[in-house]
PDB file of C-alpha atoms in Angstrom:
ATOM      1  CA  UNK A   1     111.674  96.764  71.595  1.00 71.00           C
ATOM      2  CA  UNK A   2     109.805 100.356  72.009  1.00 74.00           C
ATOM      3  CA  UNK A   3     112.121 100.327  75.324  1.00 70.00           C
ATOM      4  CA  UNK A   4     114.599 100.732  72.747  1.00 76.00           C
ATOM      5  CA  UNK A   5     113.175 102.435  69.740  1.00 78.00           C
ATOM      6  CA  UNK A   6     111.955 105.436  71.558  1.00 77.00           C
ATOM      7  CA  UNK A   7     114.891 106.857  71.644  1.00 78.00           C
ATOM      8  CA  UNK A   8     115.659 107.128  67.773  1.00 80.00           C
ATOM      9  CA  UNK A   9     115.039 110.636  66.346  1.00 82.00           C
ATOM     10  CA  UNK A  10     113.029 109.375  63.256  1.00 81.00           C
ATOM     11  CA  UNK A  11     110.849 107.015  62.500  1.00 78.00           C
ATOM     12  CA  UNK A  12     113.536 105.967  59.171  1.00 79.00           C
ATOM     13  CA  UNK A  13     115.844 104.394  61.612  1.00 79.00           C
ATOM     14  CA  UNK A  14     113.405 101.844  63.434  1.00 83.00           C
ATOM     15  CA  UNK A  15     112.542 100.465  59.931  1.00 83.00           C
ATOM     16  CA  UNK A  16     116.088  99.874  58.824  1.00 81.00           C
ATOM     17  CA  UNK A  17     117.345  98.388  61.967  1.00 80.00           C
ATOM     18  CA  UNK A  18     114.419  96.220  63.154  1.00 81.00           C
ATOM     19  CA  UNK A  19     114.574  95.247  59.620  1.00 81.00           C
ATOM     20  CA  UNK A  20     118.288  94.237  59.404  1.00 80.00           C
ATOM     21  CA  UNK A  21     118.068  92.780  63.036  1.00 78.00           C
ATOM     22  CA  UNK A  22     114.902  91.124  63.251  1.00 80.00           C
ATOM     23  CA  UNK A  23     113.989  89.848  59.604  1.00 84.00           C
ATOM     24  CA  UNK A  24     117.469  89.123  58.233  1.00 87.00           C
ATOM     25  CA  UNK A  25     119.437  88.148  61.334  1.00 85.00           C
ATOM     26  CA  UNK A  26     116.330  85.899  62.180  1.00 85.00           C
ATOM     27  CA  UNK A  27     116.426  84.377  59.210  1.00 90.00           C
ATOM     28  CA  UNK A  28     119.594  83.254  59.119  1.00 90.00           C
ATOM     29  CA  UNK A  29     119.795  81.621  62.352  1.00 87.00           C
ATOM     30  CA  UNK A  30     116.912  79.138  61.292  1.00 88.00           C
ATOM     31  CA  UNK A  31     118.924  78.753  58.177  1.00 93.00           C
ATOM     32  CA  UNK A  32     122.316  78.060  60.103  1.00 91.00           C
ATOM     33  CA  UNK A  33     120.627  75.474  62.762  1.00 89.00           C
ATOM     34  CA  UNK A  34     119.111  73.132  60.047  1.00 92.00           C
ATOM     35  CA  UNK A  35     122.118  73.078  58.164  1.00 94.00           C
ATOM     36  CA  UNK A  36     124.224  72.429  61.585  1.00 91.00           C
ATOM     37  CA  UNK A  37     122.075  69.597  62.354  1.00 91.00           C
ATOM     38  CA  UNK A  38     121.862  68.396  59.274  1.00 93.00           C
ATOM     39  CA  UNK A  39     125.420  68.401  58.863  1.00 92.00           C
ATOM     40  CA  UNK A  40     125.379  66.444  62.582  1.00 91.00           C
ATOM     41  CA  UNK A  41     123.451  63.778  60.946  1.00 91.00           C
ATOM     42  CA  UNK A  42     125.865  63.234  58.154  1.00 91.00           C
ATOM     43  CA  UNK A  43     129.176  63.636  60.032  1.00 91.00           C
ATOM     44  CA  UNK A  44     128.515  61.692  63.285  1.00 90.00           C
ATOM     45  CA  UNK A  45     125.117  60.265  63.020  1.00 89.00           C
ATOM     46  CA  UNK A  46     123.285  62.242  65.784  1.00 87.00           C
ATOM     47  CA  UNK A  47     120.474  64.699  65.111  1.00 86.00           C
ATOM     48  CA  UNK A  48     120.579  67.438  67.740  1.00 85.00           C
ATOM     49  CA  UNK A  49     119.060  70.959  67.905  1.00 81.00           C
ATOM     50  CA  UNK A  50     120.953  72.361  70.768  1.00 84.00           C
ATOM     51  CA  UNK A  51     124.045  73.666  69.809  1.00 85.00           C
ATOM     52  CA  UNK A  52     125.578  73.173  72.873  1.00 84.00           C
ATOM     53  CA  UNK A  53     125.565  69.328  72.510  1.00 87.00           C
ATOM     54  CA  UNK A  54     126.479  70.003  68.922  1.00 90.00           C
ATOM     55  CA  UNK A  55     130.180  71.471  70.590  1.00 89.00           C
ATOM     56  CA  UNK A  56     130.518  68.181  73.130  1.00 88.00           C
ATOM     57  CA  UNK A  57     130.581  66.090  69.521  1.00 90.00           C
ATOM     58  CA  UNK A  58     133.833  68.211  68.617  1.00 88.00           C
ATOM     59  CA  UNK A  59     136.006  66.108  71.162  1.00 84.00           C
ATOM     60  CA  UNK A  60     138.348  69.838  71.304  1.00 88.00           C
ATOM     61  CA  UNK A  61     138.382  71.178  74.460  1.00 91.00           C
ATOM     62  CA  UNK A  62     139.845  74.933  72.828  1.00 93.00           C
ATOM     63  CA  UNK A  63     136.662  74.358  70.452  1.00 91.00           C
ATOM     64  CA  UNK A  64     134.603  73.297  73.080  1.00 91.00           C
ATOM     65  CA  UNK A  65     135.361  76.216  75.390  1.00 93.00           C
ATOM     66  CA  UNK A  66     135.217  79.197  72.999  1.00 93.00           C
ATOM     67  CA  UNK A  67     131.872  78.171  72.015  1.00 91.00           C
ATOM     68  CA  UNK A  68     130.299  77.646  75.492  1.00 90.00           C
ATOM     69  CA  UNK A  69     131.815  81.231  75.982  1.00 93.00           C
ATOM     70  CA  UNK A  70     130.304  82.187  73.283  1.00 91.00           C
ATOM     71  CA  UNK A  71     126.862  80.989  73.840  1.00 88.00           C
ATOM     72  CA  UNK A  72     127.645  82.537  77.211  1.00 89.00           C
ATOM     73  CA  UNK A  73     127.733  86.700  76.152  1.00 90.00           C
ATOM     74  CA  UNK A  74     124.476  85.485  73.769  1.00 87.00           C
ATOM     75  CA  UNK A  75     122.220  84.192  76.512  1.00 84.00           C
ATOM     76  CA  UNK A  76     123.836  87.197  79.117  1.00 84.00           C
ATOM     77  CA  UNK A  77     122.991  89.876  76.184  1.00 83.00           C
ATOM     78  CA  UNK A  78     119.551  88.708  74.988  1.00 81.00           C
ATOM     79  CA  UNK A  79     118.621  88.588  78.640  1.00 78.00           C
ATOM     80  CA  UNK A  80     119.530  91.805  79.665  1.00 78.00           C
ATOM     81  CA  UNK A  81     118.488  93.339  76.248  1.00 75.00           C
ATOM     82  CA  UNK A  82     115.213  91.842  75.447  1.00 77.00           C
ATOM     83  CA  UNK A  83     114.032  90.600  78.777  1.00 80.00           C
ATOM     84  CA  UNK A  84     115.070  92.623  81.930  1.00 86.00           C
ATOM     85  CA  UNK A  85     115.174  95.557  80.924  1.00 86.00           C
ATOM     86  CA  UNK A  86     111.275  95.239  79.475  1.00 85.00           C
ATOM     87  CA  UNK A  87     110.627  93.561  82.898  1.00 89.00           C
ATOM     88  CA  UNK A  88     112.177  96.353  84.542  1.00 89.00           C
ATOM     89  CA  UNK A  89     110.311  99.103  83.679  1.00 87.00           C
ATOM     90  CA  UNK A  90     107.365  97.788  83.224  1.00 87.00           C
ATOM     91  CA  UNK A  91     107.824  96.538  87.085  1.00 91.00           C
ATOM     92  CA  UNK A  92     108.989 100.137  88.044  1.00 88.00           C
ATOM     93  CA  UNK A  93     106.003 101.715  85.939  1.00 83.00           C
ATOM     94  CA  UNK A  94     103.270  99.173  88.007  1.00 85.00           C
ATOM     95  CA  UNK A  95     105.275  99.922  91.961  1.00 89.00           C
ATOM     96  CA  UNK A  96     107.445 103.297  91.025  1.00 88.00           C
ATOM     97  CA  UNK A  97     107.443 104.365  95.218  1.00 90.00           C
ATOM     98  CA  UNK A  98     109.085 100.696  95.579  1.00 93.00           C
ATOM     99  CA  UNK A  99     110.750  99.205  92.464  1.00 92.00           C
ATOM    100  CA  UNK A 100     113.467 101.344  90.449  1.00 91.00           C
ATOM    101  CA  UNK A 101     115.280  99.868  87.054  1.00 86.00           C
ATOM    102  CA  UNK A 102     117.894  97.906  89.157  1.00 90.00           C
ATOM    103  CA  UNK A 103     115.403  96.599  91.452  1.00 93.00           C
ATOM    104  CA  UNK A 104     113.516  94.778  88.585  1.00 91.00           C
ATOM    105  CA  UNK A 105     116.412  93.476  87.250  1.00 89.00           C
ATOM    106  CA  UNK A 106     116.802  91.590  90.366  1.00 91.00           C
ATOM    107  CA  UNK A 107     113.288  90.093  90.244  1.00 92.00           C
ATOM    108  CA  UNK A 108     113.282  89.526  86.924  1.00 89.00           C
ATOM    109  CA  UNK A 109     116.934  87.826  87.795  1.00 88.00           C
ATOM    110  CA  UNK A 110     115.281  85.834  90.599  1.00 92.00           C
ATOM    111  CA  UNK A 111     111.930  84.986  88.719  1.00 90.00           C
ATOM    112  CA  UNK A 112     113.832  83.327  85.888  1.00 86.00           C
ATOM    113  CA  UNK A 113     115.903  81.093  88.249  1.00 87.00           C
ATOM    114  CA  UNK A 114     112.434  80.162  90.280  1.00 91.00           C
ATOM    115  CA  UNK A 115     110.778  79.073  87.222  1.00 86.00           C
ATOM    116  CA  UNK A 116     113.410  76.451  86.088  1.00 87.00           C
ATOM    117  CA  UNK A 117     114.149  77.050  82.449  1.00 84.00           C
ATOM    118  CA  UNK A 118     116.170  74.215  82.106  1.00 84.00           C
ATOM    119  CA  UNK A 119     112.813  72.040  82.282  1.00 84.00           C
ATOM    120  CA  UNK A 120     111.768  74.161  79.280  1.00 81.00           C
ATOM    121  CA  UNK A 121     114.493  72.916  77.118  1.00 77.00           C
ATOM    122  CA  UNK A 122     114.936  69.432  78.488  1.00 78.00           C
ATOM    123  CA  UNK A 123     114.046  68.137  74.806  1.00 76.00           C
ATOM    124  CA  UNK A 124     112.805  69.530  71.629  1.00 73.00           C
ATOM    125  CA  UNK A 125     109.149  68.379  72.945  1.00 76.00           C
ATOM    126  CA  UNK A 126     108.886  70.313  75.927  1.00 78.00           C
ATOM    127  CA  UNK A 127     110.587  73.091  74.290  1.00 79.00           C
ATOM    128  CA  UNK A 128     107.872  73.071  71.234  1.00 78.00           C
ATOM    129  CA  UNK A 129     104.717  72.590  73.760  1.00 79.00           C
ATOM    130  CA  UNK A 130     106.406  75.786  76.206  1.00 81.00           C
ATOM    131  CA  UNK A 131     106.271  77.972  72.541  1.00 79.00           C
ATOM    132  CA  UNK A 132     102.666  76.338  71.742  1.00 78.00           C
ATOM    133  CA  UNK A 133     101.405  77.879  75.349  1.00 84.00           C
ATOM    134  CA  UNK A 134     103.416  80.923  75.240  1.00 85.00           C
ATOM    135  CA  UNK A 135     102.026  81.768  71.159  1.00 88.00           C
ATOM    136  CA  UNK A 136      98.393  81.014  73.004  1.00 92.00           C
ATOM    137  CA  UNK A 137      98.513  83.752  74.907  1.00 94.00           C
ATOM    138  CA  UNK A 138     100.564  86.210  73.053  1.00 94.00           C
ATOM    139  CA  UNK A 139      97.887  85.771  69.716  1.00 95.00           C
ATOM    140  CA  UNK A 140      95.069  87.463  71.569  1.00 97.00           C
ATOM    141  CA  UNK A 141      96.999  90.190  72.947  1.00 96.00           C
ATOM    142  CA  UNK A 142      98.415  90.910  69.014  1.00 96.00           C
ATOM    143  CA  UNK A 143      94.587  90.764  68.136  1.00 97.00           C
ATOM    144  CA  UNK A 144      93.348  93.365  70.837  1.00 97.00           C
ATOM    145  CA  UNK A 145      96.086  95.759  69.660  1.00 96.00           C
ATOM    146  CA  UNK A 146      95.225  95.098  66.247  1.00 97.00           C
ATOM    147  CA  UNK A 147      91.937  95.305  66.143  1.00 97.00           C
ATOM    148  CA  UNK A 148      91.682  98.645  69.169  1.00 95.00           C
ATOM    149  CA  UNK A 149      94.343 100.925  67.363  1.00 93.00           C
ATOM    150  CA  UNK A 150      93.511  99.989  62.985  1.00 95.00           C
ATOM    151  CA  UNK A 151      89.937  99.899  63.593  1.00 95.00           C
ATOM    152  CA  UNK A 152      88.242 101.219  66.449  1.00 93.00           C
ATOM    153  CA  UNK A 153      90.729 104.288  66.937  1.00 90.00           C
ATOM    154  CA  UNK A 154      91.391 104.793  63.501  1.00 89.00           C
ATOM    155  CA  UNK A 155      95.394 105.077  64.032  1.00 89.00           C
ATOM    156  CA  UNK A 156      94.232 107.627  66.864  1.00 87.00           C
ATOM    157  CA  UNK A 157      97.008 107.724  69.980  1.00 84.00           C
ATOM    158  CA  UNK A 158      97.244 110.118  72.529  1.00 84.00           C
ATOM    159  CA  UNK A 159     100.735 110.262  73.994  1.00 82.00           C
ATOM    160  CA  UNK A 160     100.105 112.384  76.993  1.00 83.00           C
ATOM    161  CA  UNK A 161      96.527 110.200  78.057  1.00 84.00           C
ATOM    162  CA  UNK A 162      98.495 107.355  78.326  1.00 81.00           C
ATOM    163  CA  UNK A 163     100.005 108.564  81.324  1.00 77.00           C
ATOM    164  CA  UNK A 164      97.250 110.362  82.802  1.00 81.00           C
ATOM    165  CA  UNK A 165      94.535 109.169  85.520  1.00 78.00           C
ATOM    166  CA  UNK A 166      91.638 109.013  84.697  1.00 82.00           C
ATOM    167  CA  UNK A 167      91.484 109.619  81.581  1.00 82.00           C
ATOM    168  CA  UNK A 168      90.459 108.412  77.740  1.00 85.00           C
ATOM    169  CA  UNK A 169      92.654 104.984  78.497  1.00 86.00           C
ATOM    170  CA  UNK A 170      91.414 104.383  82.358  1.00 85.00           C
ATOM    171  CA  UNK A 171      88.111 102.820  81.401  1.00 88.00           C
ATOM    172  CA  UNK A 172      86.991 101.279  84.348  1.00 86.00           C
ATOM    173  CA  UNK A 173      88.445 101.725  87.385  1.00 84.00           C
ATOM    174  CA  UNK A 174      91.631 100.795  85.232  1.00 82.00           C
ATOM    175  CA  UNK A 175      90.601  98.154  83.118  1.00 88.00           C
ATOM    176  CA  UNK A 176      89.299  97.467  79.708  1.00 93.00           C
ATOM    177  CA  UNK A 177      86.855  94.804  80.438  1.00 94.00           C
ATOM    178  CA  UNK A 178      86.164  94.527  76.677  1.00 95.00           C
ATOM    179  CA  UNK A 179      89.824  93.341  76.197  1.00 96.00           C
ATOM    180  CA  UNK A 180      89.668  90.929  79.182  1.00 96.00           C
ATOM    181  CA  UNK A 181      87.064  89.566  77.735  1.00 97.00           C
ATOM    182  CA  UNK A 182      88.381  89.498  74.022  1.00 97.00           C
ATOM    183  CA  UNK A 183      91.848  87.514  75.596  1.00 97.00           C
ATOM    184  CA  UNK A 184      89.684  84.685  77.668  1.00 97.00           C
ATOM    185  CA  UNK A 185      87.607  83.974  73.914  1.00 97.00           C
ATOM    186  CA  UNK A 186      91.010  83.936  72.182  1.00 97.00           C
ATOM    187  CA  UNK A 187      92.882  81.486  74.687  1.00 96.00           C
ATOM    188  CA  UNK A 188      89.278  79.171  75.093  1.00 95.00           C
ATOM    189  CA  UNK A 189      89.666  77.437  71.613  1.00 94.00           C
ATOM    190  CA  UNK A 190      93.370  76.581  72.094  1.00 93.00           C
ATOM    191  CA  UNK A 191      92.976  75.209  76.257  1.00 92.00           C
ATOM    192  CA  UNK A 192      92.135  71.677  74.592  1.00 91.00           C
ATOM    193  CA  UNK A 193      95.014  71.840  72.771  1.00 90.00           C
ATOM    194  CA  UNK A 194      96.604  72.631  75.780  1.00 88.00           C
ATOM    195  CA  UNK A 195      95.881  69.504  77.933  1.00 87.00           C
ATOM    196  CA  UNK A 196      96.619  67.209  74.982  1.00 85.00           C
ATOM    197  CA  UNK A 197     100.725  69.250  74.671  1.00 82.00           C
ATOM    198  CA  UNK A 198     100.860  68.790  78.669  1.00 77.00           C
ATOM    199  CA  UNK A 199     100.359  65.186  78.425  1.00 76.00           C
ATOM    200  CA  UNK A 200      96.192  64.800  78.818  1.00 78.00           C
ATOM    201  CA  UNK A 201      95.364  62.219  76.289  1.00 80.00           C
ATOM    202  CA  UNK A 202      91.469  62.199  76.708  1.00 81.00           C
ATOM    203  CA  UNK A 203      91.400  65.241  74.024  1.00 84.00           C
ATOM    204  CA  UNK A 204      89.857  64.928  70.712  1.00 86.00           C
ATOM    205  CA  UNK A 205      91.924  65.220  67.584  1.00 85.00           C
ATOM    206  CA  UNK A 206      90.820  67.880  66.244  1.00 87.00           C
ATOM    207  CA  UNK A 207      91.520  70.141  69.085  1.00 87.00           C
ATOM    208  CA  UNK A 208      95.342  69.158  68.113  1.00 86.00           C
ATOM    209  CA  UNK A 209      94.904  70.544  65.000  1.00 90.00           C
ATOM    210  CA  UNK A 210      93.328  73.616  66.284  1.00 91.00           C
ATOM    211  CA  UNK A 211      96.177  74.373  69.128  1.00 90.00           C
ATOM    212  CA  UNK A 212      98.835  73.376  65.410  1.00 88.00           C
ATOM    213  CA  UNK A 213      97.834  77.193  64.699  1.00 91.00           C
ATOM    214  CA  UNK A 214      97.574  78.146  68.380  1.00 92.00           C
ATOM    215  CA  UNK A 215      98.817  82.027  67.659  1.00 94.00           C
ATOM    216  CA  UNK A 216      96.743  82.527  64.537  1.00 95.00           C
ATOM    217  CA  UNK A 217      93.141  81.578  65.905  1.00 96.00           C
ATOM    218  CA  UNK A 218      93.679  83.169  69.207  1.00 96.00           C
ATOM    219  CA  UNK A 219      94.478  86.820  67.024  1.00 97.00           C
ATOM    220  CA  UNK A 220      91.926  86.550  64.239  1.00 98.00           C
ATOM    221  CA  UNK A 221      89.261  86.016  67.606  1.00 97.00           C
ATOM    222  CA  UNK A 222      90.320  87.979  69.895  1.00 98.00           C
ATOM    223  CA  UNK A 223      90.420  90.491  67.123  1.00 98.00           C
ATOM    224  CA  UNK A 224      86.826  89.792  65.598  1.00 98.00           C
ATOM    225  CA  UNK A 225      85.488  89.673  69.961  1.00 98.00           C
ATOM    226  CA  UNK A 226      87.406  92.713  70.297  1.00 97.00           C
ATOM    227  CA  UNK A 227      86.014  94.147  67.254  1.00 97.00           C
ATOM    228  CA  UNK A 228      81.960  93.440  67.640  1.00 97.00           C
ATOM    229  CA  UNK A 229      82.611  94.521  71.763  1.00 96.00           C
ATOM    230  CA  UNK A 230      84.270  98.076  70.672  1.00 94.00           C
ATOM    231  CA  UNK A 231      80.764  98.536  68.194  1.00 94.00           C
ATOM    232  CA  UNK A 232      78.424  97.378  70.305  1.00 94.00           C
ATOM    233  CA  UNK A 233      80.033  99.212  73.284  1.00 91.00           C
ATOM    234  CA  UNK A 234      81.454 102.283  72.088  1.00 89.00           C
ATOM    235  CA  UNK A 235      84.578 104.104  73.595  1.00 80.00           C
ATOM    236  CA  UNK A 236      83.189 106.524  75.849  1.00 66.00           C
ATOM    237  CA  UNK A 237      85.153 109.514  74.964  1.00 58.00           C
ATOM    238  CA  UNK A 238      87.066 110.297  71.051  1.00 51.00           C
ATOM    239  CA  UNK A 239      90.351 112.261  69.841  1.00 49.00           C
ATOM    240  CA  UNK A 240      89.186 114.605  67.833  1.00 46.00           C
ATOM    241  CA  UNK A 241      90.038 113.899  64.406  1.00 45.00           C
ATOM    242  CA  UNK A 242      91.447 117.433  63.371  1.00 40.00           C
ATOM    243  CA  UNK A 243      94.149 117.045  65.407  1.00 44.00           C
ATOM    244  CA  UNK A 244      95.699 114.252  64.591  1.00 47.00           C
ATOM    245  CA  UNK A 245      99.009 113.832  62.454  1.00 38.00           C
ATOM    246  CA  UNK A 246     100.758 110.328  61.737  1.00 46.00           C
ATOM    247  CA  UNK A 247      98.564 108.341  64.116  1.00 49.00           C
ATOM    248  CA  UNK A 248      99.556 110.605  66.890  1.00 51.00           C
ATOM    249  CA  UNK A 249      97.296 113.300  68.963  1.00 49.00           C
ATOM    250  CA  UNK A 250      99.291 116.795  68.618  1.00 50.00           C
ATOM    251  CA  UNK A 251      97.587 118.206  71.811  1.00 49.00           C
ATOM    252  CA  UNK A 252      99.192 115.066  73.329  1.00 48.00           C
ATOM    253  CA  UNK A 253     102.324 116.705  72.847  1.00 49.00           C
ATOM    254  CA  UNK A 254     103.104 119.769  75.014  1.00 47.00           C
ATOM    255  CA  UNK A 255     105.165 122.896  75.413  1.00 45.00           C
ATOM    256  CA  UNK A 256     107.089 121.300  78.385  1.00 44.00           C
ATOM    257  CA  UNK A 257     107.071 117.883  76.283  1.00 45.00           C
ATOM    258  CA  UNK A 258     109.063 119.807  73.620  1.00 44.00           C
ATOM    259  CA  UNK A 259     111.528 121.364  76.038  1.00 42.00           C
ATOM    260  CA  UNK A 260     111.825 118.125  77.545  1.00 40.00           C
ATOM    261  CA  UNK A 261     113.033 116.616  74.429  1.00 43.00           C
ATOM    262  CA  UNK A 262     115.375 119.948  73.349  1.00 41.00           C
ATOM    263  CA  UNK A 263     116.772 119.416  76.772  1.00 42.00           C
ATOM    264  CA  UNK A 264     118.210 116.062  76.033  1.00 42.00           C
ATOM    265  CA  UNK A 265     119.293 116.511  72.916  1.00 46.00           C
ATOM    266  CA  UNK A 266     121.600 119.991  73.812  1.00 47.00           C
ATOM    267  CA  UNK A 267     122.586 116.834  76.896  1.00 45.00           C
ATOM    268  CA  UNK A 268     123.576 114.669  74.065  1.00 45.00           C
ATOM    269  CA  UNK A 269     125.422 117.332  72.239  1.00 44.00           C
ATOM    270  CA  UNK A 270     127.069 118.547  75.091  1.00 48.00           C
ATOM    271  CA  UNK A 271     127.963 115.230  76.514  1.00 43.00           C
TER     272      UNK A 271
END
């Protein structure tokens, strides 16, 4: 999303959109799939999830092809949109002297292939347990940012550090070992939980219940770990407090940052 987003002029126009588009949209697609497979039930006695088994029940070939079409822009858009391009520049950010946009959209275009998706939505199970171990790791990674920006930086960001080595960010050598450690305490309680989705059936019960809220107990301790760790071991180095406006460092944003952005905007103007 910030891929995105970082390009709007105020901060008005994220709200509204991600609202519209994320809350509303979102909602209404879980809305529209249990009343299409409810509606399966009733009409021909199947119960399906997948919509595109829910168009082989039409018996219309016209109906059946529009709608594989269809489904066909969705997956191509929300691929490109929401996946390679995030892939790409993260890839290009990690190997810039080797990897450009284009280049990571082939990667990310080859990775996806490799790792057989069509496994991952064989059947409703093995689609649920692939979210259940995807929401495992993703909890404690919510909880580190959580817990580092709202309370151990007091809303305190420094554009210009985050792109600058060493400095208040590298920690050491490049890595914040008190978020490493913070992710491996919120993924331990759910890796029973884990074996028992992947088929191990020598897992107690209430590990089952415990991996049931797999997202929410990985945040809430990866964010209390993260929490006691940042206390106990301070950040070396602080923004000063004075110069801070709307969670964002103002000596983090330069002269030439300024004529950067004037720059693209006469661009857009122009263009």
């Amino acid at each position: 999303m910030p891929d995105f987003t970082r390009y709007a002029k105020y901060p008005k126009q994220v709200f509204w959109t991600q609202a519209v588009g994320l809350c509303v949209l979102v909602t209404l697609c879980g809305i529209l799939g249990v009343t299409v497979t409810s509606a399966c039930q009733e009409i021909y006695g199947v119960t399906t999830w997948n919509p595109l088994q829910v168009s082989v029940l039409w018996e219309n070939r016209a109906a059946q092809f529009f709608s594989a079409l269809c489904w066909m822009f969705a997956v191509i858009g929300t691929n490109i949109s929401a996946n390679s391009v995030s892939f790409s520049n993260d890839l290009s950010l990690w190997f810039p002297s080797w990897i450009n946009a284009r280049r990571g959209a082939y990667v990310c275009c080859i990775i996806s292939v490799a790792s057989t998706p069509w496994n991952i939505q064989y059947s409703a199970a093995s689609f649920s347990a692939f979210l259940g171990g995807y929401a495992m790791f993703l909890g404690p990674i919510a909880g580190i940012m959580l817990s580092d920006f709202w309370i151990l930086r007091n809303r305190q960001l420094n554009l210009s550090s985050l792109y600058r080595h060493p400095d208040i960010y590298s920690f050491f050598h490049g890595f914040n070992l008190r978020a490493f450690a913070a992710f491996i305490c919120g993924i331990a309680p759910n890796l029973a939980g884990l074996a028992k989705a992947t088929g191990n059936k020598g897992v107690p019960k209430g590990a089952t219940y415990v991996y049931s809220l797999s997202w929410l107990v990985g945040t809430v301790v990866a964010f209390i770990v993260y929490t006691a760790a940042g206390k106990i071991w301070p950040m070396e180095e602080k923004i000063d407090h004075g110069q801070v406006m709307d969670g964002v460092d103002r000596s983090s944003v330069s002269n030439s940052d300024e004529e950067v952005k004037v720059h693209m905007d006469d661009k857009g103007m122009n263009s």
